[in-house]
Short mmCIF file of C-alpha atoms in Angstrom, two decimals:
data_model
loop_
_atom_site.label_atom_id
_atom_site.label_comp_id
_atom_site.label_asym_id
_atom_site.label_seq_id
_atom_site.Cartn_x
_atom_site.Cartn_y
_atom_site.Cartn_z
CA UNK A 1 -11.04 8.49 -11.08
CA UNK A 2 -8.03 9.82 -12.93
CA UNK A 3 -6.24 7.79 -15.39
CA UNK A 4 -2.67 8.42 -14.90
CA UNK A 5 0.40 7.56 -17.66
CA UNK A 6 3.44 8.07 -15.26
CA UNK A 7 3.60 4.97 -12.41
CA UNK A 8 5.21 4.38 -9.63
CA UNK A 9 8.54 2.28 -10.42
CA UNK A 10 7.27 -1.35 -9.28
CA UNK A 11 10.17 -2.24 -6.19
CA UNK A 12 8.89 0.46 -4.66
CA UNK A 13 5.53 -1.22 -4.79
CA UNK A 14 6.83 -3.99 -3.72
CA UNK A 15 8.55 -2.36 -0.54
CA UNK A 16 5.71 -0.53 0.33
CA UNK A 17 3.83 -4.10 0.74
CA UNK A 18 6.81 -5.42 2.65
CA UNK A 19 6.45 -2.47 4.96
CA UNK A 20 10.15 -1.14 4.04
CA UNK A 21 9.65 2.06 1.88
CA UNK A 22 10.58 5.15 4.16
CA UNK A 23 7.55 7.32 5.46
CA UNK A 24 7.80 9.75 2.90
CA UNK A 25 7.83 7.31 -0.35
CA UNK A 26 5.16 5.25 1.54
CA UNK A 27 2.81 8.03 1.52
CA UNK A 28 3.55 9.06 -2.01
CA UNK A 29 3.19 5.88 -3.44
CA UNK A 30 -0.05 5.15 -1.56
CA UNK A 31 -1.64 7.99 -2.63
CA UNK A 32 -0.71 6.94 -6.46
CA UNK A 33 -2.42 4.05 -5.54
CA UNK A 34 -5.54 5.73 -4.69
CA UNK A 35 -5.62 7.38 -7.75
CA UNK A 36 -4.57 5.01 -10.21
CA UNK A 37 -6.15 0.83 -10.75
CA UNK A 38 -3.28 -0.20 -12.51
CA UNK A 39 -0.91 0.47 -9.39
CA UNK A 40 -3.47 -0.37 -6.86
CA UNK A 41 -3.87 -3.78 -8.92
CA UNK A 42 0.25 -4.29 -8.82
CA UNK A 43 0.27 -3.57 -5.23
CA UNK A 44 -2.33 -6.72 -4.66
CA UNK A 45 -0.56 -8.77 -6.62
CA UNK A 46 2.59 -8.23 -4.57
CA UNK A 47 0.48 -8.75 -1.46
CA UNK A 48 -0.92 -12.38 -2.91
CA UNK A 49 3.00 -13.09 -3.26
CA UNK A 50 3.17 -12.08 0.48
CA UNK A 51 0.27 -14.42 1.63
CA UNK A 52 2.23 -17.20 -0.15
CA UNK A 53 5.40 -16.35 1.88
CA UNK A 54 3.34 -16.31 5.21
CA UNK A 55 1.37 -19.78 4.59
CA UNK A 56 4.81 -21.39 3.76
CA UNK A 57 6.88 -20.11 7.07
CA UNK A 58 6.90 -22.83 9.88
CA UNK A 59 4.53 -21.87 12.42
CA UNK A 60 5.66 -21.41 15.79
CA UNK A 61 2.76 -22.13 18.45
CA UNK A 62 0.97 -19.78 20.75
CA UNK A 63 0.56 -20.34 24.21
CA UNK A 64 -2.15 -22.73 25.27
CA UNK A 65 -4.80 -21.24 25.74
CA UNK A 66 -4.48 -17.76 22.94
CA UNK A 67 -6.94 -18.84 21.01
CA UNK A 68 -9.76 -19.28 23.31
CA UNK A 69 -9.01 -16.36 25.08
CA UNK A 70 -8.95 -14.50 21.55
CA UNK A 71 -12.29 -16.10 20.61
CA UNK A 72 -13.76 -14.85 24.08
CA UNK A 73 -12.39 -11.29 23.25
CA UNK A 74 -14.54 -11.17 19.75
CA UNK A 75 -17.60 -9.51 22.23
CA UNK A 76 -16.22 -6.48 22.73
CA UNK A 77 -14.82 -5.04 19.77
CA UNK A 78 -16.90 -2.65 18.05
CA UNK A 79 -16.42 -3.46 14.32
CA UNK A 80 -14.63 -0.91 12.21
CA UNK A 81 -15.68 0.59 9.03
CA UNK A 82 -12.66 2.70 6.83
CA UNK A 83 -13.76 5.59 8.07
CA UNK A 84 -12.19 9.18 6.84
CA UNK A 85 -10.80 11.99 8.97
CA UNK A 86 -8.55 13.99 6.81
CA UNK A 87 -9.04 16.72 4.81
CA UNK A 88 -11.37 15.68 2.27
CA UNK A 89 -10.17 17.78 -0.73
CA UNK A 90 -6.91 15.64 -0.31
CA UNK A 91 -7.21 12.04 -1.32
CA UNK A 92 -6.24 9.47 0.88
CA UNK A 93 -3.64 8.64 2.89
CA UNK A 94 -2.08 12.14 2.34
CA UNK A 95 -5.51 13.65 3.23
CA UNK A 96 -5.07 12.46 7.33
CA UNK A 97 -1.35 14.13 6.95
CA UNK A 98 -3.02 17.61 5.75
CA UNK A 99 -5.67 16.89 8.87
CA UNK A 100 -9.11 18.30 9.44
CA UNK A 101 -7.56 22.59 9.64
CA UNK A 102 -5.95 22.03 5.98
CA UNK A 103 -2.00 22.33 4.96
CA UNK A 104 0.21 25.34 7.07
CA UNK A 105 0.89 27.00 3.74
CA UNK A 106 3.98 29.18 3.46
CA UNK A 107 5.19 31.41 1.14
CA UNK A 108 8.12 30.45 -1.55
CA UNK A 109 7.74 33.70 -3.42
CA UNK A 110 6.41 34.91 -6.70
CA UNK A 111 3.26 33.25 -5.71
CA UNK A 112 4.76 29.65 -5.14
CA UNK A 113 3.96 27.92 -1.91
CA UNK A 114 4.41 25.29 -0.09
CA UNK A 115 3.32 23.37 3.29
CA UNK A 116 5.42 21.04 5.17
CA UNK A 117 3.16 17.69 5.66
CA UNK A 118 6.07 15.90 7.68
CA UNK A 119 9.94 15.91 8.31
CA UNK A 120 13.18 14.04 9.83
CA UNK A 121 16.29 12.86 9.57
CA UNK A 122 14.68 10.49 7.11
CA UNK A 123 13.66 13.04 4.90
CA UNK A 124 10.71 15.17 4.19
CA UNK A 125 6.89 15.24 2.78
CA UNK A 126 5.38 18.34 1.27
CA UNK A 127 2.99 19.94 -0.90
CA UNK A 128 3.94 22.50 -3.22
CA UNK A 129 1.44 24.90 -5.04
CA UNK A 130 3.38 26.64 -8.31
CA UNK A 131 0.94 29.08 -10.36
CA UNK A 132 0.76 28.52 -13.95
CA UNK A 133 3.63 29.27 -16.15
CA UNK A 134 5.87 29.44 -13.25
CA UNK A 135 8.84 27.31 -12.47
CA UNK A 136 9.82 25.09 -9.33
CA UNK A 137 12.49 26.86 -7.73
CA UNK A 138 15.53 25.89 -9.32
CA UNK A 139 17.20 22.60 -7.57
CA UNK A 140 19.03 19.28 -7.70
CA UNK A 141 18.96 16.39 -5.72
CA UNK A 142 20.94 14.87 -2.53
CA UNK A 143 18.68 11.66 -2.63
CA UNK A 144 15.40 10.65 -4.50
CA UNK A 145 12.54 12.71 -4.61
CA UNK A 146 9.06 11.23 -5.65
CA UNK A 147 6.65 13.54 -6.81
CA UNK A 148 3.11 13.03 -7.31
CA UNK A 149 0.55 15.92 -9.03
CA UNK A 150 -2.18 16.49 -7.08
CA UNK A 151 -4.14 18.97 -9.51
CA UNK A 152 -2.71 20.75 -12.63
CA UNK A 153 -0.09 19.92 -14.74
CA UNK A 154 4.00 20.43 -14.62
CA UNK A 155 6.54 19.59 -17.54
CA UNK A 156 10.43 19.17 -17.61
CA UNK A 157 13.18 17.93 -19.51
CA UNK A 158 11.93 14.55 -19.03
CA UNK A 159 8.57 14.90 -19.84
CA UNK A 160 4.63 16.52 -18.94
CA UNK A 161 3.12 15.12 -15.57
CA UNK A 162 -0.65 15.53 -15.02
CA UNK A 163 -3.06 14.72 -12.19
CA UNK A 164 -1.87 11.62 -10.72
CA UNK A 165 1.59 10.74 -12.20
CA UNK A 166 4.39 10.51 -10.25
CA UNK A 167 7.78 11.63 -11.72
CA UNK A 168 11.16 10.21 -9.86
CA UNK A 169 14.40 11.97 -9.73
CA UNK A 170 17.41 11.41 -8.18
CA UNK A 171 20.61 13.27 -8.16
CA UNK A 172 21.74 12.63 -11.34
CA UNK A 173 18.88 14.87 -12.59
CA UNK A 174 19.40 18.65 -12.81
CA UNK A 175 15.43 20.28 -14.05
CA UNK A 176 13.52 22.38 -13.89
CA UNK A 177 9.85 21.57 -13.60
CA UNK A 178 7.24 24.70 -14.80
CA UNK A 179 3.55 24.35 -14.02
CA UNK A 180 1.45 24.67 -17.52
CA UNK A 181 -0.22 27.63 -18.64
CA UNK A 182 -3.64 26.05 -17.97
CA UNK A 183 -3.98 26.83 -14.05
CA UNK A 184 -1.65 26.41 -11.01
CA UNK A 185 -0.37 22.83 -10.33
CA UNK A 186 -0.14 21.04 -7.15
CA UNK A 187 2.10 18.43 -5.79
CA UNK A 188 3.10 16.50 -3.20
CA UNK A 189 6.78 15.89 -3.00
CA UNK A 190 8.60 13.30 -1.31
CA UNK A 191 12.86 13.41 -0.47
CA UNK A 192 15.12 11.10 1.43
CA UNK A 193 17.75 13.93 1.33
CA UNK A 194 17.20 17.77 1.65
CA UNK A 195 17.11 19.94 -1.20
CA UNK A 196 19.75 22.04 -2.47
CA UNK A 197 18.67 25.31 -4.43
CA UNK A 198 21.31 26.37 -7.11
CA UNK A 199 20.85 30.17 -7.38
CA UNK A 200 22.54 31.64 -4.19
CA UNK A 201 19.54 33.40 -2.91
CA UNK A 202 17.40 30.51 -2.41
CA UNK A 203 20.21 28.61 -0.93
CA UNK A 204 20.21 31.09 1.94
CA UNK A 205 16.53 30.44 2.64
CA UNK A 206 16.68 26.97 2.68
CA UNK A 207 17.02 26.82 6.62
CA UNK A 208 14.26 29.03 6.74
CA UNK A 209 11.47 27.37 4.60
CA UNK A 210 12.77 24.15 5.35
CA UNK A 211 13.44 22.57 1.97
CA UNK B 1 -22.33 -18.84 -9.15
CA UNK B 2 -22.93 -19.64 -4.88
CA UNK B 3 -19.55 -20.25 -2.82
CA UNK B 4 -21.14 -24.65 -2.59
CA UNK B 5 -19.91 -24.71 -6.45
CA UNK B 6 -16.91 -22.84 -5.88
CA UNK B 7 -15.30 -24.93 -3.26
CA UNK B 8 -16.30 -28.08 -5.35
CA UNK B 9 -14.57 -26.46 -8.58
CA UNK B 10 -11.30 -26.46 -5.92
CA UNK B 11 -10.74 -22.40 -6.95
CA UNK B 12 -11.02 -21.34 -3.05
CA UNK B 13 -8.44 -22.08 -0.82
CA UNK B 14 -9.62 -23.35 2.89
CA UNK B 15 -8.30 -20.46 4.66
CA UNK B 16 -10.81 -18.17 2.35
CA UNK B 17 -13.56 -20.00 2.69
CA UNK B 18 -13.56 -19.60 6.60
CA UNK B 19 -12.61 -15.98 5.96
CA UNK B 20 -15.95 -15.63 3.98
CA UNK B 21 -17.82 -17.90 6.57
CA UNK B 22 -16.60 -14.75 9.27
CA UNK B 23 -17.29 -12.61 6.69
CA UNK B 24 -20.79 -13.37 6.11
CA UNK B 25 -22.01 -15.04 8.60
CA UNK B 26 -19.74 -14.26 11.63
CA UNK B 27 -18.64 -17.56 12.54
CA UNK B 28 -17.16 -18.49 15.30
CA UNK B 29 -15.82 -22.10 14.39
CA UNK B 30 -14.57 -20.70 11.25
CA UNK B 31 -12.37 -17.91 13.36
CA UNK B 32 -11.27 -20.35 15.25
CA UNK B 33 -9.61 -22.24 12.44
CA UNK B 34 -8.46 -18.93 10.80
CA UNK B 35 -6.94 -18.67 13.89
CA UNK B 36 -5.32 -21.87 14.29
CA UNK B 37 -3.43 -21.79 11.00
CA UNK B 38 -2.34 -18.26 10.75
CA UNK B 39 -1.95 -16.86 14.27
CA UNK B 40 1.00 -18.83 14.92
CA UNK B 41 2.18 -18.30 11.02
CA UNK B 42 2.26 -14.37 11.81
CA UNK B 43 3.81 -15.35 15.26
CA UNK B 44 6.34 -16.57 12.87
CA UNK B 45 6.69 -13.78 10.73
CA UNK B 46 7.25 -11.27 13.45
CA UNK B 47 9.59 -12.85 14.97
CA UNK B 48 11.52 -13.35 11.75
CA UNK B 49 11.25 -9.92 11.49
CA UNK B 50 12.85 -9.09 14.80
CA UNK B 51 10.40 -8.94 17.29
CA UNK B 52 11.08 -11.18 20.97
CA UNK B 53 8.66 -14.21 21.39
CA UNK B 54 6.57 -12.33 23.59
CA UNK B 55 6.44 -8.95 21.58
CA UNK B 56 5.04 -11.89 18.67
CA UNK B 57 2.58 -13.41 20.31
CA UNK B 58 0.73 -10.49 20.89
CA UNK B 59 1.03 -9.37 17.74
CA UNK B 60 -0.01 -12.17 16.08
CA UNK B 61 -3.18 -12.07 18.49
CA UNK B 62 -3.85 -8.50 17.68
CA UNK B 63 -4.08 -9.06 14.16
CA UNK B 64 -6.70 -11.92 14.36
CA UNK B 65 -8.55 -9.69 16.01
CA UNK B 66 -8.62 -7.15 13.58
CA UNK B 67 -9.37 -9.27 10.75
CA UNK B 68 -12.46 -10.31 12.61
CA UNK B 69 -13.37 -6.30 13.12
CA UNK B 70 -12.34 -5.60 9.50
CA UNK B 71 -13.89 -8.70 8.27
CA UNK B 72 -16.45 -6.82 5.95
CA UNK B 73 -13.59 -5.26 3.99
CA UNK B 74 -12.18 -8.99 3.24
CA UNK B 75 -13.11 -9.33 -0.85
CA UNK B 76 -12.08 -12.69 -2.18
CA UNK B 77 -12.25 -11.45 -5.89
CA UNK B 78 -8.61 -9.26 -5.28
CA UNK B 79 -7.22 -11.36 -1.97
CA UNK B 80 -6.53 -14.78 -1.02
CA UNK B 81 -6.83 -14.87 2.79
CA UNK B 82 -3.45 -15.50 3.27
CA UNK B 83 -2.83 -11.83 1.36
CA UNK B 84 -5.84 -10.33 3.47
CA UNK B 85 -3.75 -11.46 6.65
CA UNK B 86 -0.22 -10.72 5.63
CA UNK B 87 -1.33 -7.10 4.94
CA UNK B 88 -2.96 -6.79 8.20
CA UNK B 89 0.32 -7.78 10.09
CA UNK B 90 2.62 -5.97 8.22
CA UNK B 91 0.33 -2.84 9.29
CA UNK B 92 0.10 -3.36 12.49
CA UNK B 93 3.92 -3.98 12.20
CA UNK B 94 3.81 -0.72 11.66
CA UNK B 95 1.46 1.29 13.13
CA UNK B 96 3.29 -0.02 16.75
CA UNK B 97 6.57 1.38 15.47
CA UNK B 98 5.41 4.60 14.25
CA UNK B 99 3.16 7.23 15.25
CA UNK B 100 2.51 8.91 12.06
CA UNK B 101 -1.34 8.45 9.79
CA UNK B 102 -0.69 5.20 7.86
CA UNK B 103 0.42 4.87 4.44
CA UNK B 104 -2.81 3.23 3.41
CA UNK B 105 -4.49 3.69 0.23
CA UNK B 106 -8.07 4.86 -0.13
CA UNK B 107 -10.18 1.51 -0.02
CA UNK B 108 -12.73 0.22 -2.47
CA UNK B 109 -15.37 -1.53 -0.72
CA UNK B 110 -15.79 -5.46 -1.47
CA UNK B 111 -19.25 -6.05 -3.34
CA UNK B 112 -20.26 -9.44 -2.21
CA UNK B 113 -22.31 -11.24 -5.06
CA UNK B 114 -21.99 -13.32 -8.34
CA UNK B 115 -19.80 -11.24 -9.56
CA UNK B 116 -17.62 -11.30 -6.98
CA UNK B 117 -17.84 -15.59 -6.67
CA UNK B 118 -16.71 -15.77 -10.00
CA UNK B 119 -14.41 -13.40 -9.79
CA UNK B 120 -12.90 -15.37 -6.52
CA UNK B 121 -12.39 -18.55 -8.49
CA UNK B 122 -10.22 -17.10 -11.29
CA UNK B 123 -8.01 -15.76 -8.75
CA UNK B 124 -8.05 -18.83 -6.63
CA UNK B 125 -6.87 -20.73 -9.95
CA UNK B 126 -4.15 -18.03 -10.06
CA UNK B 127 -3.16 -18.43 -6.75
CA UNK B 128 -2.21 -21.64 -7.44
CA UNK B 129 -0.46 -21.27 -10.13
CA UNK B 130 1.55 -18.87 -8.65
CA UNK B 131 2.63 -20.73 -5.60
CA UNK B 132 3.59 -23.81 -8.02
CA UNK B 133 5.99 -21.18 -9.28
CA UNK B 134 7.46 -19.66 -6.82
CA UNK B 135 7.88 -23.21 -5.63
CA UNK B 136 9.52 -23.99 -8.32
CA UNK B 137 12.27 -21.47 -7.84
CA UNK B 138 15.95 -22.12 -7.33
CA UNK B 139 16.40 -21.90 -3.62
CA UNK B 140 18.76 -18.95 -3.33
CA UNK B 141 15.97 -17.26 -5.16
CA UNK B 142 13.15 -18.30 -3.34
CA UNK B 143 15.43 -17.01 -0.59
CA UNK B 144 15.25 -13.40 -1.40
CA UNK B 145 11.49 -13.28 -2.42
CA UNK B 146 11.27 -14.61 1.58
CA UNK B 147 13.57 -11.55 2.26
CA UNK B 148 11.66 -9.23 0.30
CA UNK B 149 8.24 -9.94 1.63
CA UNK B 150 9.41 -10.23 4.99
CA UNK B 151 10.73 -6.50 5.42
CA UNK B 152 14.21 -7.92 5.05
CA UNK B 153 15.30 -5.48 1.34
CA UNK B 154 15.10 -1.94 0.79
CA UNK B 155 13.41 -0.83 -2.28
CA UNK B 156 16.74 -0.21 -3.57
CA UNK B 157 17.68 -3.78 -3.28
CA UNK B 158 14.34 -5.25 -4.65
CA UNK B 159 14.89 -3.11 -7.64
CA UNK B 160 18.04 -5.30 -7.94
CA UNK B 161 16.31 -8.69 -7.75
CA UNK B 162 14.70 -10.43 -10.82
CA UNK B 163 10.73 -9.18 -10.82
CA UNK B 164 8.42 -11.97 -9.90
CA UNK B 165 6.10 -13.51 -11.96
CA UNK B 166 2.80 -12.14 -10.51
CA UNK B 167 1.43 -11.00 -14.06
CA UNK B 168 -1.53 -13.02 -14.62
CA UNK B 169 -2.37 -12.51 -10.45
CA UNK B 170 -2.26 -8.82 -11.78
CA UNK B 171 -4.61 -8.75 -14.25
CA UNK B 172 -7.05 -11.41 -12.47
CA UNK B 173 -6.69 -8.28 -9.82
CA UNK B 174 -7.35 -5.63 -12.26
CA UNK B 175 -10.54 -7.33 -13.86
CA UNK B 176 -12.25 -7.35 -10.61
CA UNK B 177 -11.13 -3.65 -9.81
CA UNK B 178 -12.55 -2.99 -12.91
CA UNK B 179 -15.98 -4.74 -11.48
CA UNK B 180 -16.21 -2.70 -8.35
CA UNK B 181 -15.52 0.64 -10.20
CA UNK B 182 -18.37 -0.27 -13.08
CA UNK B 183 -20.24 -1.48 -10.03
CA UNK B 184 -19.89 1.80 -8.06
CA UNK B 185 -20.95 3.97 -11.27
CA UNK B 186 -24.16 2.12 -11.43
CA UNK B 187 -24.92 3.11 -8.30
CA UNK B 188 -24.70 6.41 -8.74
CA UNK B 189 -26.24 6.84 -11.49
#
């Protein structure tokens, strides 16, 4: 269990109970959850608030009839147990994303990588690997971008982010995050918008990696 | 402490004592009830969210039957029944929009016992408490914590709103968290 300092900001928990947070986000911020009591314990809360929003809507019937036929149906379903079939080293929900093969990794260069977990119009999910000492690529933001570290460490102008805090930046931040000297650090970053790459060189590759 | 003393000390809701009596017991009659008060309360739900009467119906069918699959997850110490349900619809919600893994968080598996009774009460009695306040709300606020909970604000526009008073529901949550983790480590060891 890792105890991390750097939550997720709470509307978001709050959208991802209301089912509103886009894909990307969602899976960021459930993944914090995973990782971190404090969050998961918010995240309940918000769901109690929920249950007291459904008891107090007017109920609209069912057809006569549903419920005797759903009563009959309880037979035949096999009962279900939260079973796991991701990639293991990943926690959960990111590690059904990364799938049973592990991530597609692809090169960024001087030994950064990263692997492209899911994308669309919406935005994108991916996992970045950055060996120690080294920086991020150089960027700033179209949109939000959520990320979450996985293993490692990574500092910037706003702070150091260890295993299981989740740093959010939007476009009005310009940094540069560096893994730590300690070992490489991984992440898994989330974006609403694509990223754009200051130096002109990486600019040209973005249609080719995809960032 | 048994669940006899805890319905008599008023902590438990109805709803979560038939959810335990499905839980525990698999009962039929208790489903049945479950099923009466929420099934057409989620019928609601979706179709304030959008979905045709039809399209609601089913859904709200679907998900009673997965809380009786998934009934051994259900823990009383960190969900009323009402919460247990609501998250259940908003997933499946979900999972018929979108064919991508859900966004689920790991689980931690409910440890039925005392602990867990006690536990139950304390956030029964903040249950309660809660609902008194957002009861108590000025309408046009009450309004938008409907909205919120029932997909109808972006994060963005939550983020705007005044945060809701589920603090003590929070730390009632986090005690019992706390349980299950100490629980799990004496396992293991």
């Amino acid at each position: 269990m890792m105890n991390p300092t750097q939550h997720v900001p709470e509307p978001m928990l709050a959208a991802l109970v209301a089912g509103t947070l886009p894909y990307p986000f969602a899976m960021v911020v459930a993944t914090h959850v995973s990782l971190c009591d404090e969050c998961r314990a918010h995240l309940e809360a918000h769901q109690i608030v929920g249950g007291l929003v459904l008891d107090d809507l007017e109920p609209i019937d069912l057809a006569p009839g549903a419920r005797v036929r759903t009563v009959a149906a309880l037979d035949s379903l096999p009962p279900t147990s939260p079973g796991r079939s991701g990639d293991a080293d990943y926690p959960a929900p990111i590690s059904n994303l990364v799938g049973s093969g592990g991530p597609r990794w692809r090169s960024l260069g001087f030994g950064a990588r990263q692997a492209i977990l899911w994308t669309a119009a919406a935005g994108s999910l991916r996992l970045l690997s950055i060996p120690a000492g080294r920086p991020v690529p150089e960027h700033s933001h179209g949109g939000l971008e959520l990320t979450l570290v996985l293993a490692g460490a990574f500092t910037d102008e706003t702070g150091a982010f260890h295993a299981g805090d989740v740093e959010v930046a939007d476009e009005t931040l310009d940094h540069t995050p560096r893994a730590t000297d300690d070992g490489p650090c991984l992440c898994v970053a989330a974006t609403d918008a694509p990223l754009h790459f200051r130096a002109m060189l990486p600019r040209l590759l973005q249609p080719l990696f995809r960032i | 402490m048994g669940w006899m003393e805890a319905t008599v000390q008023g902590g438990i809701s109805d709803q979560t004592r038939w959810m335990l009596a499905v839980r525990d017991a698999g009962d039929r009659n208790a489903f049945a009830l479950l099923f009466g008060f929420y099934a057409p309360r989620v019928k609601a739900m979706a179709m304030r969210m959008g979905a045709p009467a039809a399209a609601a119906e089913d859904l709200a069918q679907d998900v009673m039957l997965r809380a009786w699959q998934s009934r051994a997850q259900f823990d009383p110490s960190r969900a009323s029944a009402s919460a247990w349900i609501y998250g259940i619809a908003r997933n499946r919600r979900i999972d018929v929009a979108r064919r991508a893994p859900a966004t689920l968080p790991e689980q931690i598996a409910a440890e039925p016992g005392p602990g867990e009774a006690a536990d139950a009460i304390a956030l029964g009695q903040e249950v309660v408490r809660l609902r008194q306040a957002l009861r108590m709300l000025p309408a046009a606020q009450r309004e938008m914590v409907e909205r919120a909970y029932l997909g109808g604000l972006t994060h963005q526009e939550i983020s705007r709103q005044t945060s809701l008073p589920v603090g003590t529901v929070k730390s009632r949550i986090r005690l019992a968290i706390d349980r299950l983790r100490y629980e799990l480590r004496e396992l293991r060891t």
